[in-house]
């Protein structure tokens, strides 16, 4: 059986407008504090109803900077980001799993296929031992 090439959509329509909910993106503070343009962005699965899943960066963020997401990533309406940079308007219609970048000095975006989008680690323990579920409640 031939494997499906996940990076090649069957149609443009099948790869866009997956999530109509949400209006916020997480955007690097460097975009505002240093007034740097967005040069790297990806869409992950939205974390809540107001989240589009878009994560936008300047490309100058360090590992230490990215580790402190609460302080360094701001929730910003996607519409505002598109007003600040109209080149984002077409890209933000793409589905989760898409990654885009542009080199400094260029206005054109290129799709990235070899970047692994970060995901939260969830510790899950799977067991078939039914006795673990038959614990008597303390009285």
GROMACS .gro file of C-alpha atoms in nm:
model
  139
    1UNK     CA    1   0.000   0.000   0.000
    2UNK     CA    2   0.133   0.340  -0.094
    3UNK     CA    3   0.178   0.580   0.199
    4UNK     CA    4   0.006   0.915   0.197
    5UNK     CA    5   0.231   1.218   0.151
    6UNK     CA    6   0.107   1.439   0.433
    7UNK     CA    7   0.289   1.745   0.301
    8UNK     CA    8   0.108   1.745  -0.031
    9UNK     CA    9  -0.258   1.842  -0.003
   10UNK     CA   10  -0.504   1.690  -0.243
   11UNK     CA   11  -0.663   2.031  -0.291
   12UNK     CA   12  -0.595   2.378  -0.159
   13UNK     CA   13  -0.941   2.382   0.000
   14UNK     CA   14  -0.866   2.068   0.200
   15UNK     CA   15  -0.567   2.239   0.358
   16UNK     CA   16  -0.730   2.567   0.460
   17UNK     CA   17  -0.995   2.693   0.699
   18UNK     CA   18  -0.986   2.394   0.930
   19UNK     CA   19  -1.064   2.595   1.241
   20UNK     CA   20  -1.317   2.872   1.227
   21UNK     CA   21  -1.313   2.913   1.607
   22UNK     CA   22  -1.067   3.127   1.795
   23UNK     CA   23  -0.916   3.461   1.717
   24UNK     CA   24  -0.590   3.471   1.913
   25UNK     CA   25  -0.233   3.381   1.820
   26UNK     CA   26   0.064   3.357   2.056
   27UNK     CA   27   0.319   3.610   1.933
   28UNK     CA   28   0.676   3.669   2.046
   29UNK     CA   29   0.725   3.983   2.257
   30UNK     CA   30   1.021   4.067   2.033
   31UNK     CA   31   0.772   4.164   1.761
   32UNK     CA   32   0.653   4.448   1.981
   33UNK     CA   33   0.942   4.527   2.217
   34UNK     CA   34   1.201   4.531   1.938
   35UNK     CA   35   0.953   4.600   1.653
   36UNK     CA   36   1.083   4.303   1.457
   37UNK     CA   37   0.876   4.140   1.181
   38UNK     CA   38   0.730   3.790   1.194
   39UNK     CA   39   0.968   3.558   1.008
   40UNK     CA   40   0.863   3.217   1.137
   41UNK     CA   41   0.521   3.079   1.224
   42UNK     CA   42   0.339   2.753   1.267
   43UNK     CA   43  -0.006   2.632   1.350
   44UNK     CA   44  -0.060   2.377   1.622
   45UNK     CA   45  -0.382   2.230   1.752
   46UNK     CA   46  -0.564   2.511   1.940
   47UNK     CA   47  -0.537   2.488   2.318
   48UNK     CA   48  -0.870   2.659   2.398
   49UNK     CA   49  -1.174   2.811   2.225
   50UNK     CA   50  -1.013   3.154   2.170
   51UNK     CA   51  -0.689   3.006   2.034
   52UNK     CA   52  -0.635   2.970   1.660
   53UNK     CA   53  -0.324   2.759   1.716
   54UNK     CA   54  -0.094   3.008   1.539
   55UNK     CA   55   0.246   3.075   1.699
   56UNK     CA   56   0.444   3.364   1.549
   57UNK     CA   57   0.811   3.445   1.599
   58UNK     CA   58   1.081   3.682   1.475
   59UNK     CA   59   1.343   3.409   1.438
   60UNK     CA   60   1.570   3.579   1.693
   61UNK     CA   61   1.424   3.407   2.000
   62UNK     CA   62   1.668   3.207   2.211
   63UNK     CA   63   1.590   2.874   2.381
   64UNK     CA   64   1.583   3.053   2.718
   65UNK     CA   65   1.342   3.313   2.581
   66UNK     CA   66   1.106   3.045   2.450
   67UNK     CA   67   1.114   2.846   2.774
   68UNK     CA   68   0.935   3.130   2.956
   69UNK     CA   69   0.622   3.132   2.742
   70UNK     CA   70   0.408   3.311   3.000
   71UNK     CA   71   0.637   3.615   2.997
   72UNK     CA   72   0.754   3.614   2.637
   73UNK     CA   73   0.456   3.507   2.423
   74UNK     CA   74   0.160   3.742   2.403
   75UNK     CA   75  -0.196   3.652   2.304
   76UNK     CA   76  -0.274   3.884   2.013
   77UNK     CA   77  -0.574   3.883   1.779
   78UNK     CA   78  -0.479   3.731   1.443
   79UNK     CA   79  -0.667   4.015   1.274
   80UNK     CA   80  -0.432   4.268   1.438
   81UNK     CA   81  -0.126   4.074   1.320
   82UNK     CA   82  -0.267   4.068   0.965
   83UNK     CA   83  -0.317   4.446   0.978
   84UNK     CA   84   0.045   4.490   1.092
   85UNK     CA   85   0.171   4.250   0.822
   86UNK     CA   86  -0.075   4.192   0.534
   87UNK     CA   87   0.138   3.902   0.403
   88UNK     CA   88   0.003   3.692   0.692
   89UNK     CA   89  -0.359   3.714   0.574
   90UNK     CA   90  -0.344   3.423   0.329
   91UNK     CA   91  -0.123   3.206   0.551
   92UNK     CA   92  -0.348   3.217   0.859
   93UNK     CA   93  -0.618   3.027   0.668
   94UNK     CA   94  -0.403   2.711   0.665
   95UNK     CA   95  -0.467   2.413   0.894
   96UNK     CA   96  -0.278   2.287   1.197
   97UNK     CA   97   0.053   2.131   1.101
   98UNK     CA   98   0.161   2.402   0.859
   99UNK     CA   99   0.487   2.591   0.910
  100UNK     CA  100   0.605   2.903   0.726
  101UNK     CA  101   0.925   3.108   0.719
  102UNK     CA  102   1.080   3.397   0.530
  103UNK     CA  103   1.441   3.502   0.520
  104UNK     CA  104   1.544   3.850   0.637
  105UNK     CA  105   1.505   4.104   0.360
  106UNK     CA  106   1.245   3.898   0.175
  107UNK     CA  107   0.872   3.957   0.156
  108UNK     CA  108   0.785   3.609   0.030
  109UNK     CA  109   0.697   3.317   0.258
  110UNK     CA  110   0.812   2.960   0.203
  111UNK     CA  111   0.650   2.648   0.341
  112UNK     CA  112   0.867   2.444   0.576
  113UNK     CA  113   0.829   2.065   0.573
  114UNK     CA  114   1.109   1.951   0.806
  115UNK     CA  115   1.019   2.137   1.128
  116UNK     CA  116   0.864   1.939   1.411
  117UNK     CA  117   0.598   2.148   1.583
  118UNK     CA  118   0.643   2.138   1.962
  119UNK     CA  119   0.366   1.973   2.160
  120UNK     CA  120   0.290   1.950   2.529
  121UNK     CA  121   0.395   1.628   2.694
  122UNK     CA  122   0.115   1.459   2.877
  123UNK     CA  123   0.202   1.179   3.114
  124UNK     CA  124  -0.041   0.894   3.061
  125UNK     CA  125  -0.017   0.555   3.219
  126UNK     CA  126  -0.199   0.271   3.047
  127UNK     CA  127  -0.277  -0.049   3.229
  128UNK     CA  128  -0.481  -0.362   3.183
  129UNK     CA  129  -0.473  -0.435   3.555
  130UNK     CA  130  -0.837  -0.407   3.667
  131UNK     CA  131  -0.738  -0.441   4.031
  132UNK     CA  132  -0.586  -0.094   4.017
  133UNK     CA  133  -0.935   0.044   3.961
  134UNK     CA  134  -1.094  -0.148   4.250
  135UNK     CA  135  -0.945   0.066   4.525
  136UNK     CA  136  -1.180   0.116   4.819
  137UNK     CA  137  -1.252   0.474   4.912
  138UNK     CA  138  -1.127   0.590   5.250
  139UNK     CA  139  -1.402   0.660   5.500
   0.00000   0.00000   0.00000
